[in-house]
């Protein structure tokens, strides 16, 4: 499973990238809204930090403008993935941009039919929003399972990017359901290795090693 960071904060991205397990980044207009850096500068920075795909969303709603914006975004860096909403306009723009070999992430996916359309339009990624589905008392993980089965049935190559992740359990369940990628907010990412039994075990090992008087170096 690939791990993407769901963030538009270059400092956090830089810090977390140093651990060596981040494969890409996803941004969205709400995350960019929180940034104080100008849009283009911000995207250039993020694309330089991470050696992997960086999803950046268009701002328009018509397919003509989405295509124009998508082409412009793709010129910013080699690792840009154009993020488009799953609407008819987004699907049409996806078909055009994918046809030009520009990778597209179709976002705001809340149903299997949307995911089928994403695959048929040649999207490189589809982003089911599992947390927002759970918030609406629906089953986000079940959506991942369904998309996985459908894609396998028809040999669709679009990668399933589990988005709107809120908990470690979301990551585990997405992995079990066969999502290719989980995009994770920095706050949650920092907690991933934490386990109270790891802390307790380490304390015991440290103290026993100390008592043994042995040396490695
Ligand atoms: C994915 O690409 C989105 O940026 C993100 O996961 C949305 O998450 P949210 O529902 O926590 O805003």
Coordinates of C-alpha atoms and ligand atoms in Angstrom, one line a residue:
X1 CA 0.0 0.0 0.0
X2 CA 1.3 3.5 -0.9
X3 CA 1.0 6.3 1.7
X4 CA 0.3 9.8 0.5
X5 CA 0.2 12.8 2.8
X6 CA -3.1 14.7 2.6
X7 CA -1.6 18.2 3.2
X8 CA -0.7 21.5 1.6
X9 CA 1.8 22.4 4.4
X10 CA 5.4 22.2 3.0
X11 CA 7.0 22.1 6.4
X12 CA 4.9 19.2 7.6
X13 CA 5.4 17.4 4.3
X14 CA 9.2 18.0 4.5
X15 CA 9.4 16.7 8.1
X16 CA 7.3 13.6 7.5
X17 CA 9.0 12.8 4.2
X18 CA 12.3 12.5 6.1
X19 CA 11.0 9.2 7.6
X20 CA 11.2 7.7 4.1
X21 CA 7.8 6.1 3.8
X22 CA 5.8 8.8 1.9
X23 CA 5.0 8.0 -1.7
X24 CA 3.0 11.1 -2.7
X25 CA 0.8 14.0 -1.7
X26 CA -2.8 15.0 -2.2
X27 CA -4.0 18.6 -1.8
X28 CA -7.4 20.2 -2.2
X29 CA -8.8 23.7 -2.3
X30 CA -9.7 23.7 1.4
X31 CA -6.1 22.7 2.4
X32 CA -4.7 25.3 0.1
X33 CA -7.0 27.9 1.6
X34 CA -5.2 27.4 4.9
X35 CA -1.8 28.2 3.4
X36 CA -0.2 31.6 3.5
X37 CA 2.0 30.9 0.5
X38 CA 0.9 31.8 -3.0
X39 CA -0.6 28.9 -4.9
X40 CA 2.1 28.4 -7.6
X41 CA 5.0 28.8 -5.2
X42 CA 3.3 26.4 -2.8
X43 CA 2.8 23.7 -5.5
X44 CA 6.4 24.1 -6.8
X45 CA 7.7 23.7 -3.2
X46 CA 5.6 20.5 -2.5
X47 CA 6.5 19.0 -5.9
X48 CA 10.2 19.5 -5.1
X49 CA 10.0 17.9 -1.6
X50 CA 8.2 14.7 -2.6
X51 CA 9.6 12.3 -5.1
X52 CA 6.1 11.0 -6.1
X53 CA 2.7 12.2 -7.4
X54 CA 1.2 15.4 -6.1
X55 CA -2.5 15.8 -6.7
X56 CA -3.6 19.4 -7.3
X57 CA -7.2 20.3 -7.9
X58 CA -8.7 22.5 -10.6
X59 CA -10.9 25.4 -9.5
X60 CA -13.4 25.5 -12.4
X61 CA -16.5 23.6 -13.0
X62 CA -16.8 23.5 -16.8
X63 CA -14.8 20.9 -18.7
X64 CA -13.3 23.5 -21.1
X65 CA -11.8 25.4 -18.2
X66 CA -10.9 22.3 -16.3
X67 CA -8.8 21.2 -19.3
X68 CA -7.1 24.5 -19.6
X69 CA -6.4 24.6 -15.9
X70 CA -5.3 21.0 -15.9
X71 CA -2.8 21.6 -18.8
X72 CA -1.5 24.6 -16.9
X73 CA -1.1 22.6 -13.6
X74 CA 0.7 19.8 -15.5
X75 CA 3.3 22.4 -16.8
X76 CA 4.3 23.3 -13.2
X77 CA 6.1 20.0 -12.5
X78 CA 6.6 16.5 -13.8
X79 CA 5.0 14.9 -10.8
X80 CA 1.7 16.8 -10.9
X81 CA -1.6 14.8 -10.9
X82 CA -4.6 16.9 -12.0
X83 CA -7.4 16.5 -9.6
X84 CA -10.9 16.8 -11.0
X85 CA -14.3 16.3 -9.3
X86 CA -16.5 13.3 -10.5
X87 CA -19.1 15.3 -12.5
X88 CA -19.9 15.0 -16.2
X89 CA -17.6 17.9 -16.8
X90 CA -14.9 16.3 -14.7
X91 CA -15.3 13.0 -16.5
X92 CA -15.1 14.7 -19.9
X93 CA -12.0 16.6 -18.9
X94 CA -10.5 13.5 -17.5
X95 CA -10.9 11.7 -20.8
X96 CA -9.2 14.5 -22.6
X97 CA -6.3 15.0 -20.1
X98 CA -5.7 11.2 -19.8
X99 CA -5.6 11.0 -23.6
X100 CA -2.7 13.5 -23.4
X101 CA -0.9 11.2 -20.9
X102 CA -1.6 13.6 -18.0
X103 CA -2.4 11.7 -14.9
X104 CA -5.8 12.5 -13.3
X105 CA -7.2 11.8 -9.9
X106 CA -11.0 11.8 -9.9
X107 CA -12.0 13.1 -6.5
X108 CA -15.1 13.4 -4.3
X109 CA -16.1 9.8 -5.1
X110 CA -19.0 8.6 -3.0
X111 CA -20.4 5.7 -5.1
X112 CA -19.4 2.7 -7.1
X113 CA -21.0 4.0 -10.3
X114 CA -18.8 7.1 -10.0
X115 CA -15.8 4.9 -9.6
X116 CA -16.8 2.9 -12.8
X117 CA -17.0 6.2 -14.7
X118 CA -13.6 7.2 -13.4
X119 CA -12.1 4.0 -14.7
X120 CA -13.8 4.3 -18.1
X121 CA -12.6 7.9 -18.4
X122 CA -9.0 6.7 -17.9
X123 CA -8.4 8.2 -14.5
X124 CA -5.0 7.1 -12.9
X125 CA -6.6 7.4 -9.5
X126 CA -10.1 7.5 -8.0
X127 CA -10.6 8.9 -4.5
X128 CA -13.4 7.5 -2.5
X129 CA -14.0 9.7 0.6
X130 CA -14.5 7.1 3.3
X131 CA -14.5 9.5 6.3
X132 CA -17.2 11.7 4.9
X133 CA -19.3 8.6 4.1
X134 CA -19.0 7.4 7.6
X135 CA -19.9 10.9 8.9
X136 CA -23.2 10.5 6.9
X137 CA -23.8 7.2 8.6
X138 CA -22.8 5.2 5.4
X139 CA -20.1 2.6 5.1
X140 CA -16.9 4.1 3.5
X141 CA -14.9 0.8 3.7
X142 CA -17.7 -1.1 2.0
X143 CA -17.4 1.4 -0.9
X144 CA -13.6 0.5 -1.2
X145 CA -14.5 -3.2 -1.1
X146 CA -17.1 -2.8 -3.9
X147 CA -14.8 -0.7 -6.1
X148 CA -12.0 -3.2 -5.6
X149 CA -14.3 -6.1 -6.7
X150 CA -15.7 -4.2 -9.7
X151 CA -12.2 -3.1 -10.9
X152 CA -11.0 -6.7 -10.6
X153 CA -14.1 -8.0 -12.5
X154 CA -13.3 -5.9 -15.5
X155 CA -9.6 -5.4 -15.3
X156 CA -9.8 -1.7 -14.7
X157 CA -6.3 -0.2 -14.0
X158 CA -7.4 2.9 -12.1
X159 CA -5.8 2.9 -8.6
X160 CA -8.0 3.2 -5.6
X161 CA -6.9 6.1 -3.4
X162 CA -8.7 5.9 0.0
X163 CA -9.3 9.5 1.0
X164 CA -10.9 11.4 3.9
X165 CA -9.1 9.1 6.3
X166 CA -9.7 10.0 10.0
X167 CA -8.4 7.0 12.0
X168 CA -5.7 4.2 11.9
X169 CA -8.6 1.8 11.6
X170 CA -9.6 3.5 8.3
X171 CA -6.0 2.8 7.1
X172 CA -6.1 -0.8 8.2
X173 CA -9.6 -1.5 6.8
X174 CA -8.7 0.2 3.5
X175 CA -5.6 -2.0 3.2
X176 CA -7.6 -5.1 4.0
X177 CA -10.2 -4.1 1.4
X178 CA -7.5 -3.7 -1.2
X179 CA -7.1 0.1 -1.6
X180 CA -3.9 0.8 -3.5
X181 CA -3.1 4.0 -1.6
X182 CA -4.2 5.8 1.6
X183 CA -3.9 9.5 1.8
X184 CA -3.4 10.5 5.4
X185 CA -3.5 13.9 7.2
X186 CA -0.2 14.8 9.0
X187 CA -1.7 14.8 12.5
X188 CA -2.7 11.1 12.1
X189 CA 0.5 10.2 10.2
X190 CA 2.6 11.2 13.2
X191 CA 0.8 8.7 15.4
X192 CA 1.1 5.7 13.1
X193 CA 4.0 3.9 14.9
X194 CA 2.6 4.5 18.3
X195 CA 1.6 1.6 20.5
X196 CA 1.6 1.5 24.3
X197 CA 3.0 -2.1 24.2
X198 CA 5.9 -0.9 22.0
X199 CA 6.7 1.8 24.6
X200 CA 6.4 -0.6 27.5
X201 CA 8.5 -3.3 25.7
X202 CA 11.2 -0.7 24.8
X203 CA 11.4 0.5 28.4
X204 CA 12.0 -3.1 29.6
X205 CA 14.6 -3.8 26.9
X206 CA 16.4 -0.6 27.6
X207 CA 16.6 -1.2 31.3
X208 CA 17.7 -4.9 30.9
X209 CA 20.3 -3.9 28.4
X210 CA 21.6 -1.3 30.8
X211 CA 21.8 -4.0 33.6
X212 CA 23.6 -6.5 31.3
X213 CA 26.6 -4.2 31.0
X214 CA 27.1 -5.3 27.3
X215 CA 28.1 -3.0 24.5
X216 CA 27.4 -3.0 20.7
X217 CA 29.9 -0.3 19.8
Ligands
LIG1 C1 -8.4 13.8 -0.6 O1 -7.7 13.9 -1.7 C2 -9.0 14.9 0.1 O2 -8.0 15.9 0.1 C3 -9.2 14.6 1.6 O3 -8.8 13.3 1.9 C4 -10.5 15.1 2.1 O4 -10.5 14.7 3.5 P1 -11.6 15.4 4.5 O5 -12.9 14.7 4.3 O6 -11.0 15.1 5.8 O7 -11.6 16.8 4.2

